[in-house]
PDB file of C-alpha atoms in Angstrom:
ATOM      1  CA  GLN A  12    -108.266 -98.624 -67.661  1.00  0.00           C
ATOM      2  CA  GLU A  13    -108.512-101.919 -65.870  1.00  0.00           C
ATOM      3  CA  GLN A  14    -105.470-103.690 -64.031  1.00  0.00           C
ATOM      4  CA  LEU A  15    -105.441-107.093 -63.871  1.00  0.00           C
ATOM      5  CA  VAL A  16    -103.060-108.881 -61.450  1.00  0.00           C
ATOM      6  CA  GLU A  17    -102.191-112.455 -61.349  1.00  0.00           C
ATOM      7  CA  SER A  18    -100.777-114.324 -58.347  1.00  0.00           C
ATOM      8  CA  GLY A  19    -100.169-117.700 -56.964  1.00  0.00           C
ATOM      9  CA  GLY A  20     -97.772-118.999 -59.262  1.00  0.00           C
ATOM     10  CA  GLY A  21     -94.807-121.104 -57.970  1.00  0.00           C
ATOM     11  CA  SER A  22     -92.687-124.154 -58.323  1.00  0.00           C
ATOM     12  CA  VAL A  23     -94.286-127.507 -57.638  1.00  0.00           C
ATOM     13  CA  GLN A  24     -93.551-131.065 -58.268  1.00  0.00           C
ATOM     14  CA  ALA A  25     -95.768-133.165 -60.602  1.00  0.00           C
ATOM     15  CA  GLY A  26     -99.142-134.194 -58.928  1.00  0.00           C
ATOM     16  CA  GLY A  27     -99.318-131.035 -57.151  1.00  0.00           C
ATOM     17  CA  SER A  28    -101.964-128.392 -56.975  1.00  0.00           C
ATOM     18  CA  LEU A  29    -101.854-124.797 -57.295  1.00  0.00           C
ATOM     19  CA  ARG A  30    -104.417-122.030 -57.329  1.00  0.00           C
ATOM     20  CA  LEU A  31    -103.848-118.954 -59.504  1.00  0.00           C
ATOM     21  CA  SER A  32    -105.708-115.701 -59.103  1.00  0.00           C
ATOM     22  CA  CYS A  33    -106.675-112.785 -61.251  1.00  0.00           C
ATOM     23  CA  ALA A  34    -107.601-109.721 -59.187  1.00  0.00           C
ATOM     24  CA  GLY A  35    -108.953-106.293 -60.238  1.00  0.00           C
ATOM     25  CA  TYR A  36    -111.754-106.795 -62.891  1.00  0.00           C
ATOM     26  CA  SER A  37    -114.429-104.337 -62.933  1.00  0.00           C
ATOM     27  CA  ASP A  38    -118.245-104.238 -62.818  1.00  0.00           C
ATOM     28  CA  SER A  39    -118.311-103.760 -66.600  1.00  0.00           C
ATOM     29  CA  THR A  40    -116.299-106.751 -67.207  1.00  0.00           C
ATOM     30  CA  LYS A  41    -118.250-109.790 -68.968  1.00  0.00           C
ATOM     31  CA  CYS A  42    -115.475-112.399 -69.514  1.00  0.00           C
ATOM     32  CA  ILE A  43    -112.205-113.258 -67.953  1.00  0.00           C
ATOM     33  CA  GLY A  44    -109.714-115.662 -69.885  1.00  0.00           C
ATOM     34  CA  TRP A  45    -106.736-117.428 -68.999  1.00  0.00           C
ATOM     35  CA  PHE A  46    -103.790-118.021 -71.093  1.00  0.00           C
ATOM     36  CA  ARG A  47    -100.350-119.741 -70.752  1.00  0.00           C
ATOM     37  CA  GLN A  48     -97.125-119.543 -72.677  1.00  0.00           C
ATOM     38  CA  ALA A  49     -94.334-122.069 -72.467  1.00  0.00           C
ATOM     39  CA  PRO A  50     -90.911-121.278 -73.495  1.00  0.00           C
ATOM     40  CA  GLY A  51     -90.591-121.330 -77.233  1.00  0.00           C
ATOM     41  CA  LYS A  52     -94.431-121.763 -77.824  1.00  0.00           C
ATOM     42  CA  ALA A  53     -97.488-119.654 -78.938  1.00  0.00           C
ATOM     43  CA  ARG A  54     -99.542-118.302 -76.225  1.00  0.00           C
ATOM     44  CA  GLU A  55    -102.601-120.684 -75.635  1.00  0.00           C
ATOM     45  CA  GLY A  56    -106.043-120.217 -74.009  1.00  0.00           C
ATOM     46  CA  VAL A  57    -106.834-122.680 -71.309  1.00  0.00           C
ATOM     47  CA  ALA A  58    -109.987-121.425 -69.787  1.00  0.00           C
ATOM     48  CA  ALA A  59    -112.572-118.566 -69.391  1.00  0.00           C
ATOM     49  CA  ILE A  60    -115.559-117.586 -67.533  1.00  0.00           C
ATOM     50  CA  GLY A  61    -118.369-115.077 -67.933  1.00  0.00           C
ATOM     51  CA  THR A  62    -118.333-112.932 -65.026  1.00  0.00           C
ATOM     52  CA  VAL A  63    -122.092-111.924 -65.351  1.00  0.00           C
ATOM     53  CA  PHE A  64    -123.713-115.705 -65.447  1.00  0.00           C
ATOM     54  CA  GLY A  65    -120.678-117.870 -64.592  1.00  0.00           C
ATOM     55  CA  ALA A  66    -120.436-120.007 -67.747  1.00  0.00           C
ATOM     56  CA  THR A  67    -117.120-121.632 -67.945  1.00  0.00           C
ATOM     57  CA  TYR A  68    -114.916-122.635 -70.858  1.00  0.00           C
ATOM     58  CA  TYR A  69    -111.943-124.988 -71.034  1.00  0.00           C
ATOM     59  CA  ALA A  70    -109.402-126.373 -73.497  1.00  0.00           C
ATOM     60  CA  ASP A  71    -109.956-129.887 -74.023  1.00  0.00           C
ATOM     61  CA  SER A  72    -106.088-130.458 -72.872  1.00  0.00           C
ATOM     62  CA  VAL A  73    -107.062-129.048 -69.421  1.00  0.00           C
ATOM     63  CA  LYS A  74    -110.633-129.549 -68.724  1.00  0.00           C
ATOM     64  CA  ASP A  75    -110.255-132.490 -66.373  1.00  0.00           C
ATOM     65  CA  ARG A  76    -107.614-130.828 -64.316  1.00  0.00           C
ATOM     66  CA  PHE A  77    -108.505-127.056 -64.282  1.00  0.00           C
ATOM     67  CA  THR A  78    -111.358-125.289 -62.653  1.00  0.00           C
ATOM     68  CA  LEU A  79    -112.544-121.718 -62.589  1.00  0.00           C
ATOM     69  CA  LEU A  80    -113.796-119.906 -59.401  1.00  0.00           C
ATOM     70  CA  GLN A  81    -115.295-116.567 -59.224  1.00  0.00           C
ATOM     71  CA  ASP A  82    -115.366-114.468 -56.325  1.00  0.00           C
ATOM     72  CA  ASN A  83    -117.387-111.447 -57.434  1.00  0.00           C
ATOM     73  CA  ALA A  84    -117.146-109.671 -54.131  1.00  0.00           C
ATOM     74  CA  LYS A  85    -113.483-109.454 -54.461  1.00  0.00           C
ATOM     75  CA  LYS A  86    -113.407-108.983 -58.186  1.00  0.00           C
ATOM     76  CA  THR A  87    -111.344-112.055 -58.497  1.00  0.00           C
ATOM     77  CA  VAL A  88    -111.184-115.288 -60.567  1.00  0.00           C
ATOM     78  CA  HIS A  89    -109.321-118.280 -59.440  1.00  0.00           C
ATOM     79  CA  LEU A  90    -107.714-120.892 -61.627  1.00  0.00           C
ATOM     80  CA  GLN A  91    -107.447-124.015 -59.625  1.00  0.00           C
ATOM     81  CA  ILE A  92    -104.931-126.486 -61.141  1.00  0.00           C
ATOM     82  CA  ASP A  93    -104.850-130.122 -59.978  1.00  0.00           C
ATOM     83  CA  SER A  94    -102.602-132.949 -60.987  1.00  0.00           C
ATOM     84  CA  LEU A  95     -99.933-130.656 -62.255  1.00  0.00           C
ATOM     85  CA  ARG A  96     -97.631-131.998 -65.137  1.00  0.00           C
ATOM     86  CA  PRO A  97     -94.287-130.858 -66.416  1.00  0.00           C
ATOM     87  CA  ASP A  98     -95.938-129.535 -69.579  1.00  0.00           C
ATOM     88  CA  ASP A  99     -98.157-127.150 -67.539  1.00  0.00           C
ATOM     89  CA  THR A 100     -94.987-125.244 -67.064  1.00  0.00           C
ATOM     90  CA  ALA A 101     -95.512-121.760 -68.581  1.00  0.00           C
ATOM     91  CA  MET A 102     -96.314-118.134 -67.569  1.00  0.00           C
ATOM     92  CA  TYR A 103    -100.007-117.862 -66.947  1.00  0.00           C
ATOM     93  CA  TYR A 104    -101.899-114.656 -67.841  1.00  0.00           C
ATOM     94  CA  CYS A 105    -105.523-113.514 -67.215  1.00  0.00           C
ATOM     95  CA  ALA A 106    -107.128-110.891 -69.504  1.00  0.00           C
ATOM     96  CA  ARG A 107    -110.326-109.085 -69.611  1.00  0.00           C
ATOM     97  CA  GLY A 108    -112.479-109.770 -72.770  1.00  0.00           C
ATOM     98  CA  HIS A 109    -114.021-107.177 -74.901  1.00  0.00           C
ATOM     99  CA  SER A 110    -117.303-108.301 -74.267  1.00  0.00           C
ATOM    100  CA  TYR A 111    -119.220-111.586 -73.392  1.00  0.00           C
ATOM    101  CA  CYS A 112    -117.146-115.161 -73.639  1.00  0.00           C
ATOM    102  CA  TYR A 113    -118.443-116.923 -76.532  1.00  0.00           C
ATOM    103  CA  SER A 114    -118.042-120.773 -76.929  1.00  0.00           C
ATOM    104  CA  GLY A 115    -116.581-120.442 -80.458  1.00  0.00           C
ATOM    105  CA  SER A 116    -113.936-117.665 -79.753  1.00  0.00           C
ATOM    106  CA  TRP A 117    -113.042-117.343 -76.060  1.00  0.00           C
ATOM    107  CA  SER A 118    -109.573-118.879 -76.481  1.00  0.00           C
ATOM    108  CA  ARG A 119    -108.623-116.263 -79.243  1.00  0.00           C
ATOM    109  CA  GLU A 120    -106.114-113.531 -77.992  1.00  0.00           C
ATOM    110  CA  ASP A 121    -107.989-110.834 -80.060  1.00  0.00           C
ATOM    111  CA  GLU A 122    -111.114-111.238 -77.978  1.00  0.00           C
ATOM    112  CA  TYR A 123    -109.270-109.690 -74.889  1.00  0.00           C
ATOM    113  CA  ALA A 124    -108.300-106.031 -74.138  1.00  0.00           C
ATOM    114  CA  TYR A 125    -106.498-105.976 -70.893  1.00  0.00           C
ATOM    115  CA  TRP A 126    -103.813-108.384 -69.826  1.00  0.00           C
ATOM    116  CA  GLY A 127    -102.108-108.984 -66.459  1.00  0.00           C
ATOM    117  CA  GLN A 128     -98.355-109.063 -66.159  1.00  0.00           C
ATOM    118  CA  GLY A 129     -98.353-113.061 -65.753  1.00  0.00           C
ATOM    119  CA  THR A 130     -97.456-115.514 -62.823  1.00  0.00           C
ATOM    120  CA  GLN A 131     -94.943-118.392 -63.540  1.00  0.00           C
ATOM    121  CA  VAL A 132     -95.804-122.021 -63.010  1.00  0.00           C
ATOM    122  CA  THR A 133     -92.870-124.392 -63.018  1.00  0.00           C
ATOM    123  CA  VAL A 134     -93.560-128.237 -62.465  1.00  0.00           C
ATOM    124  CA  SER A 135     -90.776-130.567 -62.057  1.00  0.00           C
ATOM    125  CA  SER A 136     -90.978-134.237 -62.674  1.00  0.00           C
TER     126      SER A 136
END
């Protein structure tokens, strides 16, 4: 069973940047997704990367500020978040997909099998 470990969260001021990391995917992994859950809100998919060919997918609400980076040698996916806003405050999770990422379904939670414990991002104004 894969164990994914997120890191890199923290407390920052609006306009700052953070790089979140998701470490521990295996050679059989084909898709890593990032989700976030703000207090009182449903978890939402923000980005995903196909780890075989490097295709990336972003939610419309973040595509100009979030960037996925893959380090296959370290089996780590990074989520670079720039121009942070207070509404980015949430717990951020990464997850391994059952199979490949697909453009029509990458943001659905049921497309993912293994989840990390999350890393908290707090943005102050």
